Amino acid sequence: MDIDGKYYKAYKKRLKMLEQQQSKEKVKKQHDKGKLTARERLDLLLDEGSFEEVDAFVVPDTLGIEFGKVEKYFGDGVIAGHGKINGRLVFTYAQDFTIMGGSLGIVHANKIAKIQEMALKMGAPIIALIDSGGARIQEGIASLSGYATIFNNIIRSSGIIPQIAVIMGPAAGGAVYSPALMDFVFMTSYTSYMFVTGPNVVKEVLNEDVSFEELGGAEVHAKKSGVAHFIYDDEENTILGLKKFLSYIPSNNVENPPTVEETGKTPDINNKLLDIVPDDPNKAYDVKEVINNIVDKGSFFEISELYAQSLVTGFARLDGRTIGIIANQPKVLAGVLDINSSVKGARFIRFCDAFNIPLLTFEDVPGFLPGIDQEHSGIIRHGAKLLYAYSEASVPKITIILRKSYGGAYIVMNSKNLGGDFNFAWPTAEIAVMGPEGAVAILYRKELAEAEDPDKLKAELVKKYRERIANPFVANEKGFIDEVIDPSQTRKKLKTAFKALTNKWVEIPSRKHGNIPL
Ligand code: HXC
């Protein structure tokens, strides 16, 4: 081709127009808010030089665009393509707030849909960097239909490729359902927000004053609603967190998670584990200390850290291989299971199961949270989700009972008959239908009422109940626990057990889908 000829020159001119289209003023506005531009975000996200853009020159369908000025809108407010993160293929799109507020018109939507379909065909994760005013008002119903296409694609890809949303600006109205349908949501504090109806509507309908941050900021979604799984202080750290997260998961549902060279110095026999769980069942401790003393050093990566904290969820590595951890947290509400923690656990288990991540459960739970509020808000329905998710999961499943394991909570937390592959207990485990105090009060009501010194009698009966019933040895004698193990040897045991389960295969009867209690 003649590079001085008109065709090549026309081609180069368009490239230049694309490069120059971004308004300096709008970029400054973006930076002044503490936000990066879409291209700067992609530069941070992807391995250097790996980004391959598609549809850079599409133009919007928006009515009223001046003839001959379409270059102002090349790309239609979203940059899309594929690239690599630590050498692994990902598909991605980044909404560009400097072009019509990153609003979603039909061309913008079709561009995203194209990338979604590619990601599904290639079996690669899709990462959405969201910064958008929502449905493009000028395009009316066309932009709504564009959202519907995107939602439909997310649902079709669910459980096949990981789908991650990173909210780096507004996500308002029905547009929030795109991240909500994905597997994980990252948010950046103070510059991102998500709500179905904004502060103006809240004021109009309910006459309540609320700021953007209070209504749908990152902190609210990380602590209260549970919509955000991860929040970070700025966009750089949000992207770094996302990259770390991706290192734990496979690219699709037929691959296994990547393994890393085990750098850990966690000893296989670790005496520190003997000192963490107090013998006194009423004393709290931090279950994360137990986790960190078992998994590969520094590998525990917590998910939904600020939400429903009585249950801890996260990825870790054991011998360089990813596992999903679910652990009751005795430090928060004694580790009780409530509505939020049940849902948090269930959703995490289902992700791990879909993406071949073995599950490890640490159990120390007094039961489900009693009370009118919990009952009326549906603890029956929501607790059932956790039960369903554990039972449905066909990945390797191991439970270690550290201490309390009572009643329904015993069953739910991956008990043997629910499908646990290996169920271990520490000698401190208390396994029974209910805790000693409650059991004695029911079984010996009459005797206690008639006793001269009821407190003394109660203490004796509680002691007897612990010795005869609420301990791991009875469960072990009946085969409900495979082995009572020495806490210091837990890592060694787990390494061997997970290795033995590597080729686990479960035949799942054919059906359209189960009916998880939603
Ligand atoms: C078209 C939009 C837009 C939209 C913003 N812009 N939102 N254009 N459609 N939805 C444009 C603005 O006109 C402006 O253009 C530029 O983007 C930047 O917007 P500003 O308002 O100047 O920015 P800022 O002050 O930061 O405010 C951001 C904002 C606000 C809070 C997001 O723009 C806003 O409230 N937008 C409307 C949000 C909304 O209600 N969207 C519809 C949600 S319903 P210029 O030319 O001046 O730069 C929805 C339905 C989805 O999305 C249904 C799915 C099922």
XYZ file of C-alpha atoms and ligand atoms in Angstrom:
573
model
C 0.000 0.000 0.000
C 1.135 3.507 -0.776
C 1.532 5.039 2.654
C 1.419 8.518 1.111
C -1.772 7.645 -0.772
C -5.254 8.835 0.216
C -6.506 5.504 1.619
C -3.708 5.050 4.077
C -3.859 8.743 5.010
C -7.599 8.494 5.654
C -6.974 5.493 7.882
C -4.282 7.333 9.860
C -6.486 10.410 10.157
C -9.218 8.396 11.844
C -6.734 6.988 14.321
C -5.633 10.517 15.154
C -9.225 11.659 15.553
C -9.830 8.846 18.011
C -6.742 9.795 19.955
C -7.747 13.435 20.110
C -11.449 13.087 20.762
C -11.293 13.097 24.516
C -12.192 16.508 25.901
C -9.397 17.849 28.115
C -11.936 19.663 30.215
C -13.902 16.476 30.899
C -10.764 14.522 31.670
C -9.814 17.213 34.180
C -13.274 16.994 35.740
C -12.860 13.238 36.028
C -9.409 13.578 37.630
C -10.616 16.308 39.984
C -13.171 13.858 41.354
C -10.355 11.389 42.114
C -11.332 9.200 39.159
C -9.232 7.873 36.305
C -10.330 7.825 32.683
C -11.486 4.592 31.085
C -8.197 4.191 29.190
C -6.103 4.882 32.283
C -8.070 2.181 34.093
C -7.481 -0.317 31.307
C -3.777 0.519 31.341
C -3.652 -0.337 35.039
C -5.748 -3.462 34.629
C -4.044 -5.183 31.723
C -0.521 -6.439 31.109
C 1.452 -3.803 29.240
C 0.777 -3.788 25.517
C -1.737 -6.640 25.723
C -4.947 -4.694 25.056
C -6.633 -5.324 21.730
C -9.540 -2.990 21.212
C -12.637 -3.745 19.184
C -15.264 -1.390 17.827
C -13.239 1.719 18.602
C -14.935 3.558 15.748
C -18.580 2.755 16.287
C -20.734 5.851 16.523
C -23.910 6.331 18.528
C -27.391 5.995 17.239
C -28.336 9.046 19.260
C -30.714 11.450 17.576
C -29.462 14.992 17.293
C -25.767 14.261 16.743
C -24.515 16.963 14.455
C -23.687 15.683 10.993
C -19.911 15.424 10.593
C -19.231 15.519 14.313
C -19.541 11.816 14.979
C -15.824 11.616 15.750
C -16.629 13.328 19.047
C -18.378 10.128 19.967
C -16.210 7.423 18.413
C -16.615 4.315 20.523
C -19.994 5.413 21.880
C -18.833 5.910 25.439
C -17.359 2.491 26.095
C -13.956 0.977 25.353
C -14.033 -2.776 24.805
C -11.671 -5.556 23.907
C -9.442 -8.258 25.280
C -6.079 -8.376 26.944
C -4.081 -10.287 29.501
C -3.840 -10.106 33.272
C -0.709 -11.823 34.533
C -0.549 -13.610 31.225
C -4.168 -14.864 31.279
C -6.767 -13.861 28.707
C -9.653 -11.645 29.858
C -12.366 -9.741 28.034
C -13.197 -6.326 29.347
C -15.135 -3.141 28.779
C -14.693 0.226 30.420
C -17.407 2.842 30.270
C -16.112 6.289 29.436
C -17.837 8.929 31.544
C -16.295 11.725 29.453
C -18.497 10.733 26.518
C -22.169 11.389 27.228
C -21.600 10.387 30.841
C -20.812 6.796 29.787
C -24.541 6.446 29.217
C -25.728 3.304 27.514
C -27.245 3.628 24.073
C -27.971 0.758 21.717
C -24.582 0.819 19.960
C -22.791 0.973 23.313
C -24.900 -1.994 24.456
C -24.254 -4.006 21.301
C -20.551 -3.442 21.747
C -20.704 -4.847 25.278
C -22.855 -7.745 24.075
C -20.260 -8.595 21.416
C -17.533 -8.775 24.064
C -19.746 -10.862 26.358
C -20.360 -13.383 23.582
C -16.644 -13.569 22.779
C -15.760 -14.125 26.435
C -18.268 -16.955 26.670
C -17.017 -18.634 23.490
C -13.392 -18.354 24.561
C -14.005 -19.384 28.156
C -12.374 -16.286 29.586
C -13.455 -14.037 32.483
C -15.212 -10.783 31.697
C -14.457 -7.645 33.653
C -16.808 -4.660 33.494
C -15.439 -1.281 34.576
C -18.610 0.673 35.231
C -18.850 4.478 35.225
C -22.129 5.453 33.651
C -25.183 7.674 33.928
C -27.292 4.620 33.002
C -29.746 4.274 30.139
C -29.113 6.992 27.550
C -32.125 9.190 27.905
C -32.150 10.377 24.265
C -32.350 6.810 22.954
C -35.323 5.863 25.075
C -36.558 2.293 24.781
C -33.609 1.270 22.574
C -31.216 1.751 25.467
C -33.482 -0.216 27.787
C -33.510 -3.077 25.314
C -29.715 -2.821 25.236
C -29.632 -3.395 28.983
C -31.936 -6.378 28.604
C -29.508 -7.931 26.090
C -26.615 -7.398 28.500
C -28.521 -8.920 31.440
C -29.527 -11.866 29.306
C -25.913 -12.496 28.324
C -24.744 -12.310 31.945
C -27.314 -14.890 32.962
C -26.393 -17.185 30.057
C -22.719 -16.993 31.040
C -23.346 -17.416 34.778
C -21.457 -20.391 36.150
C -19.490 -20.788 32.899
C -17.095 -17.839 33.014
C -16.352 -15.598 35.988
C -18.015 -12.189 35.598
C -16.725 -9.326 37.683
C -18.062 -5.783 37.972
C -15.881 -2.922 39.153
C -17.901 0.157 40.007
C -15.838 3.299 39.521
C -18.521 5.964 39.251
C -22.301 6.009 39.110
C -24.379 2.878 38.620
C -27.977 3.979 38.900
C -31.466 2.752 38.139
C -31.934 -0.625 36.514
C -28.271 -0.441 35.473
C -27.299 -1.767 38.902
C -28.676 -5.152 37.934
C -25.806 -5.791 35.599
C -23.254 -5.892 38.473
C -25.802 -7.548 40.743
C -26.125 -10.469 38.315
C -22.372 -10.923 38.068
C -20.289 -13.033 40.449
C -18.428 -10.338 42.345
C -18.673 -6.575 42.757
C -15.723 -4.312 43.539
C -16.297 -0.671 44.513
C -14.053 2.329 45.096
C -14.838 4.380 48.191
C -16.254 7.906 47.772
C -16.235 7.912 43.956
C -18.631 5.091 43.175
C -22.223 4.535 44.107
C -25.058 2.184 43.276
C -28.799 2.604 43.820
C -32.048 1.727 42.138
C -33.577 5.127 42.901
C -31.381 8.098 43.721
C -31.522 10.712 46.497
C -33.864 12.972 44.483
C -36.495 10.266 44.166
C -36.089 9.336 47.825
C -36.742 12.965 48.721
C -39.726 13.201 46.377
C -41.410 9.958 47.435
C -40.465 9.660 51.088
C -39.410 13.210 51.937
C -36.134 11.868 53.315
C -32.798 13.593 52.846
C -29.922 11.300 52.018
C -26.620 11.844 50.238
C -25.295 9.718 47.345
C -22.682 8.233 49.679
C -25.159 7.429 52.465
C -27.621 5.886 50.062
C -25.366 3.805 47.851
C -21.682 4.442 48.545
C -19.087 1.694 48.721
C -19.141 1.412 52.492
C -22.914 1.010 52.644
C -22.802 -1.794 50.084
C -19.861 -3.519 51.754
C -21.288 -3.370 55.290
C -25.057 -3.184 55.055
C -26.478 -4.456 51.783
C -23.747 -6.959 50.945
C -23.892 -5.897 47.277
C -20.159 -5.041 47.211
C -17.758 -7.894 47.981
C -14.657 -5.704 47.985
C -14.039 -2.007 48.590
C -10.794 -0.086 48.289
C -9.790 3.509 48.960
C -8.830 4.419 45.417
C -9.014 3.101 41.895
C -5.395 1.879 41.750
C -5.897 -0.298 44.802
C -9.279 -1.496 43.531
C -7.622 -2.758 40.354
C -4.733 -4.311 42.289
C -7.263 -6.115 44.503
C -9.112 -7.386 41.450
C -5.907 -8.767 39.950
C -5.067 -10.573 43.159
C -8.590 -11.979 43.298
C -8.286 -13.319 39.725
C -5.139 -15.240 40.654
C -7.295 -17.619 42.741
C -9.922 -18.541 40.198
C -9.979 -20.508 36.936
C -10.889 -18.866 33.631
C -13.991 -21.005 33.194
C -16.004 -23.873 34.638
C -14.086 -26.666 32.918
C -10.672 -25.542 34.109
C -9.177 -25.942 37.528
C -7.962 -22.893 39.446
C -4.356 -21.951 38.698
C -1.780 -23.381 41.068
C 1.115 -21.326 42.330
C 4.476 -22.405 43.605
C 3.969 -22.808 47.334
C 5.936 -20.022 48.903
C 4.387 -20.657 52.290
C 6.330 -21.235 55.393
C 3.316 -22.525 57.267
C 4.579 -25.651 59.020
C 2.642 -28.873 58.449
C 2.812 -29.544 62.177
C 1.944 -26.301 63.914
C 1.756 -26.148 67.712
C 0.337 -22.621 67.608
C -2.987 -24.214 66.737
C -3.157 -25.757 70.191
C -3.461 -22.334 71.821
C -6.030 -20.473 69.732
C -9.346 -22.125 70.629
C -10.075 -21.701 74.356
C -11.352 -24.768 76.224
C -14.004 -22.562 77.779
C -16.850 -22.577 75.234
C -17.954 -19.139 76.341
C -14.679 -17.489 75.385
C -14.333 -15.906 71.972
C -11.371 -16.130 69.584
C -10.605 -15.063 66.044
C -11.150 -17.909 63.588
C -8.941 -16.083 61.074
C -6.007 -16.944 63.331
C -6.883 -20.611 62.903
C -7.150 -20.182 59.128
C -3.877 -18.281 58.806
C -2.027 -20.926 60.774
C -3.207 -23.668 58.419
C -3.235 -22.308 54.861
C -0.182 -21.289 52.802
C 1.401 -18.272 54.411
C -0.320 -14.999 53.481
C -2.677 -16.707 51.047
C -5.995 -16.068 52.815
C -7.988 -13.564 50.744
C -11.220 -12.611 52.431
C -14.450 -11.973 50.559
C -17.251 -9.753 51.920
C -15.030 -8.978 54.881
C -17.280 -6.254 56.278
C -20.638 -7.949 55.741
C -22.318 -10.557 57.993
C -19.102 -10.933 59.928
C -20.246 -13.892 62.034
C -19.355 -15.993 58.980
C -15.973 -15.622 57.308
C -15.629 -16.482 53.609
C -12.608 -16.305 51.342
C -10.070 -18.011 49.147
C -6.789 -19.418 50.332
C -4.181 -21.853 49.064
C -3.114 -25.165 50.444
C 0.061 -26.483 48.881
C -0.347 -23.870 46.151
C -3.921 -24.918 45.270
C -6.970 -22.700 45.706
C -9.595 -23.651 48.268
C -12.732 -21.809 49.362
C -13.048 -21.273 53.104
C -16.250 -20.874 55.090
C -15.770 -20.365 58.815
C -17.994 -19.395 61.710
C -16.460 -16.429 63.514
C -16.834 -16.821 67.319
C -15.545 -13.261 67.718
C -18.753 -11.840 66.182
C -22.112 -12.753 67.761
C -20.475 -15.998 68.933
C -20.390 -17.148 65.301
C -24.151 -17.464 65.070
C -25.862 -18.110 61.724
C -28.361 -15.417 60.804
C -30.103 -14.450 57.591
C -27.250 -12.415 56.160
C -24.497 -14.871 57.009
C -26.531 -17.775 55.576
C -26.992 -15.975 52.274
C -23.366 -14.846 52.213
C -22.165 -18.410 52.746
C -24.568 -19.920 50.232
C -23.597 -17.570 47.434
C -19.898 -18.135 48.063
C -20.302 -21.920 48.102
C -22.198 -21.845 44.806
C -19.454 -19.795 43.149
C -16.784 -22.215 44.375
C -18.819 -25.200 43.244
C -19.406 -23.735 39.777
C -15.688 -23.057 39.336
C -14.130 -26.243 40.740
C -12.853 -24.739 43.973
C -12.810 -27.289 46.842
C -14.488 -26.224 50.068
C -13.074 -26.196 53.567
C -15.414 -25.429 56.474
C -14.330 -24.467 59.986
C -17.194 -24.921 62.380
C -17.831 -23.315 65.750
C -21.441 -22.244 65.807
C -23.989 -22.113 68.612
C -26.909 -22.367 66.138
C -29.254 -20.116 64.211
C -29.976 -16.687 65.685
C -33.266 -16.756 67.580
C -35.717 -13.869 67.651
C -38.841 -12.332 66.188
C -36.928 -10.202 63.713
C -35.033 -13.169 62.260
C -38.078 -15.430 62.155
C -40.298 -12.798 60.576
C -37.619 -11.824 58.081
C -37.392 -15.414 56.897
C -34.485 -17.199 58.598
C -36.229 -20.438 57.585
C -36.092 -19.558 53.898
C -32.636 -17.976 54.000
C -31.047 -20.600 56.250
C -32.308 -23.184 53.751
C -30.156 -21.535 51.086
C -27.007 -22.446 52.970
C -28.214 -25.981 53.473
C -29.089 -26.278 49.800
C -25.789 -24.829 48.604
C -23.686 -27.167 50.742
C -25.636 -30.226 49.717
C -25.710 -29.285 46.035
C -21.962 -28.622 45.821
C -20.130 -31.508 44.190
C -16.574 -30.208 44.672
C -14.460 -31.811 47.435
C -15.890 -30.767 50.813
C -14.120 -31.033 54.144
C -15.323 -29.843 57.540
C -13.349 -29.379 60.723
C -15.397 -28.910 63.861
C -13.320 -26.709 66.129
C -15.749 -26.335 68.986
C -19.534 -25.846 69.044
C -21.623 -27.794 66.599
C -25.206 -27.814 67.790
C -28.565 -28.624 66.310
C -29.511 -27.475 62.817
C -26.232 -25.656 62.537
C -24.395 -28.995 62.885
C -26.336 -30.344 59.946
C -26.008 -27.247 57.790
C -22.264 -26.742 58.054
C -21.433 -29.575 55.677
C -22.166 -32.471 58.009
C -21.342 -36.029 56.964
C -24.846 -36.939 55.872
C -25.234 -33.717 53.948
C -22.358 -34.833 51.767
C -19.149 -33.934 53.620
C -16.284 -35.986 52.156
C -14.084 -35.820 55.238
C -15.437 -34.602 58.553
C -12.810 -34.019 61.195
C -13.117 -32.680 64.732
C -10.685 -31.223 67.191
C -10.852 -32.678 70.718
C -12.481 -29.384 71.817
C -15.542 -30.123 69.646
C -18.988 -30.185 71.243
C -21.430 -31.984 68.994
C -25.031 -32.471 70.106
C -28.640 -31.541 69.493
C -28.246 -28.515 71.709
C -25.807 -26.872 74.122
C -25.408 -28.382 77.611
C -27.252 -25.619 79.499
C -30.296 -25.773 77.243
C -30.356 -29.562 77.205
C -30.140 -29.883 80.996
C -32.875 -27.261 81.498
C -35.247 -29.310 79.330
C -34.313 -32.839 80.404
C -34.117 -32.138 84.152
C -36.717 -29.378 84.570
C -38.515 -31.213 87.347
C -35.372 -32.278 89.224
C -33.937 -28.752 89.058
C -37.185 -27.229 90.332
C -37.200 -29.560 93.302
C -33.456 -29.441 94.094
C -32.173 -27.896 97.297
C -29.278 -26.307 95.417
C -30.391 -26.077 91.773
C -27.170 -24.299 90.615
C -24.992 -27.089 91.999
C -27.167 -29.769 90.430
C -27.203 -27.935 87.123
C -23.397 -27.642 87.069
C -23.084 -31.382 87.739
C -25.569 -32.268 85.018
C -23.897 -29.951 82.493
C -20.561 -31.613 83.235
C -22.106 -35.046 82.786
C -23.792 -33.983 79.519
C -20.455 -32.770 78.162
C -18.693 -35.984 79.125
C -21.386 -38.339 77.868
C -22.949 -36.529 74.911
C -21.535 -33.170 73.801
C -18.076 -34.257 72.688
C -16.481 -35.424 69.455
C -15.837 -38.978 70.633
C -19.495 -40.032 70.646
C -19.903 -38.700 67.090
C -16.660 -40.468 66.150
C -17.876 -43.772 67.628
C -20.983 -43.580 65.479
C -19.102 -42.592 62.297
C -20.534 -39.075 62.013
C -17.005 -37.767 62.387
C -14.328 -39.555 60.382
C -11.535 -38.722 62.777
C -10.781 -36.680 65.864
C -7.491 -35.011 64.974
C -4.677 -33.335 66.808
C -5.098 -29.591 66.080
C -1.386 -29.183 65.493
C -1.570 -31.675 62.607
C -4.498 -30.044 60.821
C -2.586 -28.734 57.808
C -0.925 -32.087 57.213
C -4.268 -33.879 57.441
C -5.925 -31.426 55.069
C -3.186 -31.645 52.473
C -3.519 -35.415 52.374
C -7.305 -35.321 52.428
C -7.657 -32.798 49.591
C -5.113 -34.743 47.548
C -7.196 -37.891 48.011
C -10.247 -35.992 46.764
C -8.595 -34.579 43.639
C -10.499 -36.828 41.248
C -13.811 -36.681 43.069
C -16.624 -37.325 40.640
C -20.298 -37.107 41.480
C -22.971 -38.208 39.039
C -25.658 -35.506 39.106
C -29.100 -36.665 37.921
C -30.244 -34.829 34.823
C -32.759 -32.034 35.469
C -33.431 -28.590 34.127
C -32.290 -27.019 37.388
C -32.941 -27.424 41.072
C -35.209 -25.033 42.915
C -33.033 -23.311 45.513
C -35.248 -21.468 48.041
C -34.728 -17.895 46.820
C -27.649 10.755 28.555
C -26.341 11.479 30.258
C -26.940 10.559 31.150
C -27.959 9.716 30.631
C -25.465 11.662 32.229
N -25.446 12.138 30.972
N -26.398 10.700 32.357
N -26.689 11.562 28.978
N -28.266 9.862 29.327
N -28.552 8.814 31.390
C -24.587 13.177 30.444
C -24.929 14.544 30.994
O -25.942 15.122 30.217
C -23.604 15.266 30.797
O -23.471 15.611 29.442
C -22.579 14.186 31.081
O -23.274 12.958 30.901
C -22.058 14.213 32.493
O -23.157 14.283 33.385
P -23.221 15.327 34.593
O -24.603 15.350 35.070
O -22.614 16.624 34.166
O -22.252 14.646 35.623
P -22.353 14.578 37.191
O -22.658 15.936 37.743
O -21.118 13.889 37.658
O -23.618 13.666 37.505
C -23.608 12.288 37.169
C -25.028 11.672 37.334
C -26.036 12.522 36.543
C -25.399 11.667 38.793
C -24.945 10.241 36.830
O -25.540 12.742 35.219
C -27.360 11.860 36.452
O -28.133 11.917 37.382
N -27.644 11.271 35.287
C -28.903 10.587 35.071
C -28.885 9.285 35.832
C -30.114 8.486 35.544
O -31.183 8.752 36.122
N -30.003 7.579 34.592
C -31.093 6.769 34.145
C -31.175 5.634 35.169
S -32.429 4.556 34.780
P -22.626 16.876 28.946
O -22.902 16.950 27.482
O -23.119 18.032 29.730
O -21.229 16.533 29.268
C -31.665 3.417 33.926
C -32.578 2.383 33.433
C -31.809 1.136 33.151
O -30.522 3.411 33.738
C -32.812 0.074 32.963
C -32.176 -1.244 32.916
C -33.188 -2.311 33.137
